[in-house]
Amino acid sequence: MLQKTWVKLFIWFMAIFFFFLAAGVVISALKPGPSENEAMNFMMGMMSAMDSSMMGVAMNIENDNALQAVIALSTSIALPIMLVSIVAGVGIRLWQRRDRNV
Amino acid sequence: MNLRFDFIMHWLWAIVWALLALSGFGMVGAKHGWLVNFDYATADFVHRLSAAVFVVLTFISIAYEVFRNIKKDTKNLAWFVIGRSGYQLFTFITTLILIITGALIWICSEFNMSAVGFALLIHEYISYIALASVIWHIYKKCHALLSLKKPQAKPQKG
C-alpha cells in the first residue's frame, strides 16, 4: 500500500495537517491576549452557537421528554454494561491462560 | 487493490481525529478561536458529529480485538489503532478517557456544572497530551513519508 502515490500523498497531507495544528495550538497558547476583538468574536461566536448548532439543541433537552428518557436509560445501564464488559474481558484472559497451560 | 482492514481503520481514525482536534482546539478559548475563524456553531457541529463517528470506530476496534482474542488470533496488525502494548495501548487509554469525559460534557451540561467543569479540564489536557503524542508518532513512523524508490546506480566510468 505504501508504494502507491496517492497513499504517500495522503500520508504527507495528514502529517502536515497535524504539524500545522500543533503549531497553531502552541501559537494560540503562548501568544499574548486575548485581545478585546478576540474576546468580542468569542462571545459572538458562542452566542451564534447557542442559536444554530447542536449546542443550542442540547439547551432544549429539558423540554424533550423522550430524549430525557433515553438519557436516563442510557445513564442507568452504562455502569452495568461496563462491569459486564470488564468481567467478560477478565474471563476471556483467564480462559486463554488456562488453555495455554494445558 | 488489497486494502487491509487495519489500514482502513487507521486512516479513518486519523481523519476523524484530525476533525475532532481542529474543531476542539478551536473551541478552547478566545485565544484559540482563530483556528476555526470564531465560527463556533460549525465547530461545535463538526465536533459532535465526528465524536459520534469516533465512538463507533472505537467500538468496532474494541469488538474486533475481542473477536481476535476469542479466536486466539495472534497475528500482528501493524496499522491497527488499539492493541496490547506501546502506542496502541496509549491510544486505547486516551481514547477511553476522551470519550468518557466528552460524554460527561455533552450529557451533564444541563444539570451538573461541576462535573462538566472537571470533565472539560481532563478533556482539554488529555487532548494536549494526545496531540503531542501524534507528533511523536509521526516522528517515529517517518519512514512512511520517505520515498520507496531505490536510487539508480550510477553508470561506471571506463
Short mmCIF file of C-alpha atoms in Angstrom, two decimals:
data_model
loop_
_atom_site.label_atom_id
_atom_site.label_comp_id
_atom_site.label_asym_id
_atom_site.label_seq_id
_atom_site.Cartn_x
_atom_site.Cartn_y
_atom_site.Cartn_z
CA MET A 1 0.00 0.00 0.00
CA LEU A 2 2.77 2.41 0.92
CA GLN A 3 4.15 2.23 -2.61
CA LYS A 4 1.05 3.84 -4.09
CA THR A 5 1.48 7.50 -4.92
CA TRP A 6 -1.95 8.56 -3.64
CA VAL A 7 -1.32 6.80 -0.30
CA LYS A 8 2.02 8.56 0.03
CA LEU A 9 0.43 11.92 -0.78
CA PHE A 10 -2.37 11.28 1.70
CA ILE A 11 0.08 10.38 4.49
CA TRP A 12 2.10 13.52 3.73
CA PHE A 13 -1.09 15.59 3.85
CA MET A 14 -2.13 14.15 7.21
CA ALA A 15 1.36 14.60 8.68
CA ILE A 16 1.50 18.23 7.53
CA PHE A 17 -2.01 18.84 8.89
CA PHE A 18 -1.04 17.62 12.36
CA PHE A 19 2.21 19.63 12.40
CA PHE A 20 0.33 22.80 11.43
CA LEU A 21 -2.37 22.06 14.01
CA ALA A 22 0.21 21.53 16.76
CA ALA A 23 1.95 24.75 15.71
CA GLY A 24 -1.42 26.58 15.79
CA VAL A 25 -2.18 25.29 19.29
CA VAL A 26 1.27 26.32 20.56
CA ILE A 27 0.92 29.78 18.98
CA SER A 28 -2.58 30.17 20.48
CA ALA A 29 -1.42 29.17 23.94
CA LEU A 30 1.73 31.32 24.02
CA LYS A 31 0.59 34.46 22.22
CA PRO A 32 -0.45 37.45 24.31
CA GLY A 33 -4.09 38.21 24.76
CA PRO A 34 -6.88 37.55 24.25
CA SER A 35 -7.39 40.98 22.72
CA GLU A 36 -10.65 42.87 23.06
CA ASN A 37 -11.50 41.98 19.46
CA GLU A 38 -10.88 38.28 20.08
CA ALA A 39 -12.99 38.34 23.24
CA MET A 40 -15.86 40.00 21.33
CA ASN A 41 -15.59 37.48 18.47
CA PHE A 42 -15.53 34.67 21.02
CA MET A 43 -18.69 35.94 22.73
CA MET A 44 -20.49 36.48 19.41
CA GLY A 45 -19.41 33.05 18.15
CA MET A 46 -20.69 31.39 21.30
CA MET A 47 -23.99 33.28 21.04
CA SER A 48 -24.46 32.13 17.43
CA ALA A 49 -23.62 28.58 18.51
CA MET A 50 -26.41 28.80 21.08
CA ASP A 51 -28.94 29.50 18.34
CA SER A 52 -27.93 27.41 15.38
CA SER A 53 -25.86 24.45 16.48
CA MET A 54 -26.14 21.22 18.41
CA MET A 55 -25.16 23.24 21.47
CA GLY A 56 -28.47 25.05 21.05
CA VAL A 57 -30.30 21.76 20.61
CA ALA A 58 -28.68 20.46 23.79
CA MET A 59 -30.02 23.50 25.64
CA ASN A 60 -33.56 22.39 24.81
CA ILE A 61 -33.23 18.91 26.32
CA GLU A 62 -35.31 19.94 29.30
CA ASN A 63 -38.35 20.35 27.03
CA ASP A 64 -37.89 16.98 25.34
CA ASN A 65 -39.28 14.18 27.49
CA ALA A 66 -38.38 11.38 25.04
CA LEU A 67 -34.74 12.47 24.91
CA GLN A 68 -34.65 12.81 28.67
CA ALA A 69 -35.95 9.23 28.99
CA VAL A 70 -33.25 7.96 26.59
CA ILE A 71 -30.53 9.77 28.55
CA ALA A 72 -31.86 8.44 31.87
CA LEU A 73 -31.99 4.90 30.46
CA SER A 74 -28.50 5.02 28.95
CA THR A 75 -27.08 6.51 32.16
CA SER A 76 -28.64 3.75 34.25
CA ILE A 77 -27.40 0.88 32.03
CA ALA A 78 -23.92 2.34 31.40
CA LEU A 79 -22.40 1.10 34.68
CA PRO A 80 -23.78 -2.47 34.46
CA ILE A 81 -22.58 -2.71 30.83
CA MET A 82 -19.10 -1.57 31.86
CA LEU A 83 -19.00 -4.09 34.71
CA VAL A 84 -20.17 -6.92 32.43
CA SER A 85 -17.51 -5.92 29.85
CA ILE A 86 -14.74 -5.95 32.47
CA VAL A 87 -15.86 -9.35 33.80
CA ALA A 88 -16.09 -10.71 30.23
CA GLY A 89 -12.61 -9.38 29.41
CA VAL A 90 -11.06 -10.91 32.54
CA GLY A 91 -12.92 -14.15 31.80
CA ILE A 92 -11.54 -14.34 28.27
CA ARG A 93 -7.98 -13.70 29.52
CA LEU A 94 -8.29 -16.40 32.19
CA TRP A 95 -9.81 -18.81 29.68
CA GLN A 96 -6.94 -18.23 27.26
CA ARG A 97 -4.32 -18.60 30.01
CA ARG A 98 -5.86 -21.91 31.13
CA ASP A 99 -5.81 -23.23 27.56
CA ARG A 100 -2.18 -22.16 27.12
CA ASN A 101 -1.14 -24.05 30.28
CA VAL A 102 -2.76 -27.31 29.21
CA MET B 1 -6.07 -3.36 -4.81
CA ASN B 2 -5.52 -5.12 -1.50
CA LEU B 3 -6.88 -2.81 1.21
CA ARG B 4 -6.37 -4.23 4.70
CA PHE B 5 -8.91 -3.72 7.48
CA ASP B 6 -6.33 -2.33 9.95
CA PHE B 7 -5.03 0.09 7.31
CA ILE B 8 -8.53 1.44 6.61
CA MET B 9 -9.31 1.73 10.34
CA HIS B 10 -6.03 3.55 10.98
CA TRP B 11 -6.66 6.25 8.40
CA LEU B 12 -10.39 6.60 9.07
CA TRP B 13 -9.38 7.10 12.69
CA ALA B 14 -6.75 9.66 11.68
CA ILE B 15 -9.23 11.68 9.58
CA VAL B 16 -11.87 11.72 12.33
CA TRP B 17 -9.25 12.56 14.95
CA ALA B 18 -7.99 15.43 12.77
CA LEU B 19 -11.52 16.86 12.50
CA LEU B 20 -12.06 16.44 16.25
CA ALA B 21 -8.72 18.07 17.06
CA LEU B 22 -9.21 21.08 14.77
CA SER B 23 -12.78 21.77 15.89
CA GLY B 24 -11.98 21.01 19.54
CA PHE B 25 -8.84 23.11 19.92
CA GLY B 26 -10.63 25.96 18.15
CA MET B 27 -13.24 25.99 20.91
CA VAL B 28 -10.78 26.01 23.84
CA GLY B 29 -10.97 29.77 24.32
CA ALA B 30 -10.83 33.23 22.78
CA LYS B 31 -7.10 32.91 22.04
CA HIS B 32 -7.71 29.71 20.05
CA GLY B 33 -10.77 30.98 18.13
CA TRP B 34 -8.80 31.98 15.02
CA LEU B 35 -8.24 28.25 14.31
CA VAL B 36 -11.93 27.99 13.36
CA ASN B 37 -12.43 31.64 12.39
CA PHE B 38 -14.62 32.09 15.52
CA ASP B 39 -17.36 30.03 13.83
CA TYR B 40 -18.27 28.04 16.93
CA ALA B 41 -21.60 26.86 15.56
CA THR B 42 -19.88 24.92 12.77
CA ALA B 43 -17.03 23.81 15.04
CA ASP B 44 -19.50 22.52 17.63
CA PHE B 45 -21.50 20.67 14.98
CA VAL B 46 -18.38 19.11 13.40
CA HIS B 47 -17.01 18.16 16.84
CA ARG B 48 -20.17 16.36 17.94
CA LEU B 49 -20.72 14.64 14.59
CA SER B 50 -17.07 13.48 14.44
CA ALA B 51 -17.31 12.38 18.08
CA ALA B 52 -20.22 10.09 17.22
CA VAL B 53 -18.21 8.53 14.35
CA PHE B 54 -15.20 8.29 16.68
CA VAL B 55 -17.21 6.32 19.24
CA VAL B 56 -18.45 3.95 16.52
CA LEU B 57 -14.88 3.41 15.23
CA THR B 58 -13.68 2.77 18.80
CA PHE B 59 -16.47 0.28 19.38
CA ILE B 60 -15.64 -1.56 16.12
CA SER B 61 -11.93 -1.65 17.07
CA ILE B 62 -12.61 -3.00 20.56
CA ALA B 63 -15.07 -5.58 19.21
CA TYR B 64 -12.51 -6.67 16.61
CA GLU B 65 -9.77 -7.03 19.26
CA VAL B 66 -12.11 -9.08 21.50
CA PHE B 67 -13.06 -11.24 18.49
CA ARG B 68 -9.35 -11.80 17.71
CA ASN B 69 -8.74 -12.70 21.36
CA ILE B 70 -11.53 -15.26 21.34
CA LYS B 71 -10.27 -16.72 18.06
CA LYS B 72 -6.72 -16.73 19.52
CA ASP B 73 -5.52 -14.74 16.51
CA THR B 74 -2.02 -13.57 17.43
CA LYS B 75 -1.25 -12.08 14.00
CA ASN B 76 0.36 -8.65 14.31
CA LEU B 77 -1.85 -5.92 12.85
CA ALA B 78 0.73 -3.22 12.18
CA TRP B 79 -1.76 -0.45 11.35
CA PHE B 80 -4.40 -1.21 13.96
CA VAL B 81 -5.27 1.69 16.29
CA ILE B 82 -5.65 -0.17 19.56
CA GLY B 83 -3.73 -3.08 20.97
CA ARG B 84 -1.94 -4.56 23.93
CA SER B 85 1.26 -2.57 24.09
CA GLY B 86 3.14 0.58 23.18
CA TYR B 87 1.40 3.38 21.32
CA GLN B 88 -1.66 1.21 20.67
CA LEU B 89 -2.26 0.85 24.42
CA PHE B 90 -1.65 4.58 24.95
CA THR B 91 -4.19 5.35 22.20
CA PHE B 92 -6.71 2.98 23.77
CA ILE B 93 -6.43 4.60 27.22
CA THR B 94 -6.51 8.22 25.99
CA THR B 95 -9.44 7.40 23.68
CA LEU B 96 -11.49 5.95 26.52
CA ILE B 97 -10.74 8.99 28.72
CA LEU B 98 -11.65 11.39 25.89
CA ILE B 99 -14.90 9.54 25.12
CA ILE B 100 -15.99 9.32 28.77
CA THR B 101 -15.17 12.98 29.55
CA GLY B 102 -16.74 14.05 26.24
CA ALA B 103 -19.93 12.20 27.07
CA LEU B 104 -19.95 13.83 30.52
CA ILE B 105 -19.60 17.28 28.93
CA TRP B 106 -22.37 16.52 26.44
CA ILE B 107 -24.82 14.94 28.89
CA CYS B 108 -24.18 16.80 32.16
CA SER B 109 -24.21 20.33 30.72
CA GLU B 110 -27.85 20.63 31.76
CA PHE B 111 -27.75 19.56 35.37
CA ASN B 112 -24.26 19.22 36.86
CA MET B 113 -21.88 22.07 36.11
CA SER B 114 -19.16 20.82 38.48
CA ALA B 115 -19.00 17.52 36.55
CA VAL B 116 -18.82 19.47 33.29
CA GLY B 117 -16.01 21.67 34.63
CA PHE B 118 -13.99 18.67 35.79
CA ALA B 119 -14.61 16.75 32.56
CA LEU B 120 -13.68 19.80 30.44
CA LEU B 121 -10.39 20.15 32.29
CA ILE B 122 -9.48 16.48 31.81
CA HIS B 123 -10.73 16.52 28.18
CA GLU B 124 -8.59 19.55 27.32
CA TYR B 125 -5.37 18.38 28.96
CA ILE B 126 -5.63 14.82 27.64
CA SER B 127 -6.14 16.37 24.17
CA TYR B 128 -2.87 18.32 24.50
CA ILE B 129 -1.06 15.12 25.51
CA ALA B 130 -2.70 13.18 22.67
CA LEU B 131 -1.76 15.86 20.09
CA ALA B 132 1.86 15.83 21.31
CA SER B 133 1.81 12.05 21.09
CA VAL B 134 0.55 12.21 17.49
CA ILE B 135 3.56 14.38 16.57
CA TRP B 136 5.82 11.87 18.32
CA HIS B 137 4.03 9.02 16.48
CA ILE B 138 4.62 10.72 13.10
CA TYR B 139 8.28 11.23 14.02
CA LYS B 140 8.70 7.57 14.95
CA LYS B 141 6.93 6.41 11.79
CA CYS B 142 8.58 8.91 9.44
CA HIS B 143 9.80 6.08 7.21
CA ALA B 144 6.25 6.07 5.80
CA LEU B 145 6.94 9.55 4.45
CA LEU B 146 10.13 8.58 2.65
CA SER B 147 10.24 7.65 -0.98
CA LEU B 148 10.49 3.92 -1.60
CA LYS B 149 12.19 4.39 -4.97
CA LYS B 150 15.63 2.89 -4.91
CA PRO B 151 18.37 5.26 -6.05
CA GLN B 152 19.54 4.32 -9.50
CA ALA B 153 23.10 3.07 -9.66
CA LYS B 154 25.48 5.47 -11.34
CA PRO B 155 26.96 4.15 -14.58
CA GLN B 156 30.54 3.19 -14.02
CA LYS B 157 33.19 5.07 -15.94
CA GLY B 158 35.76 3.39 -18.08
#
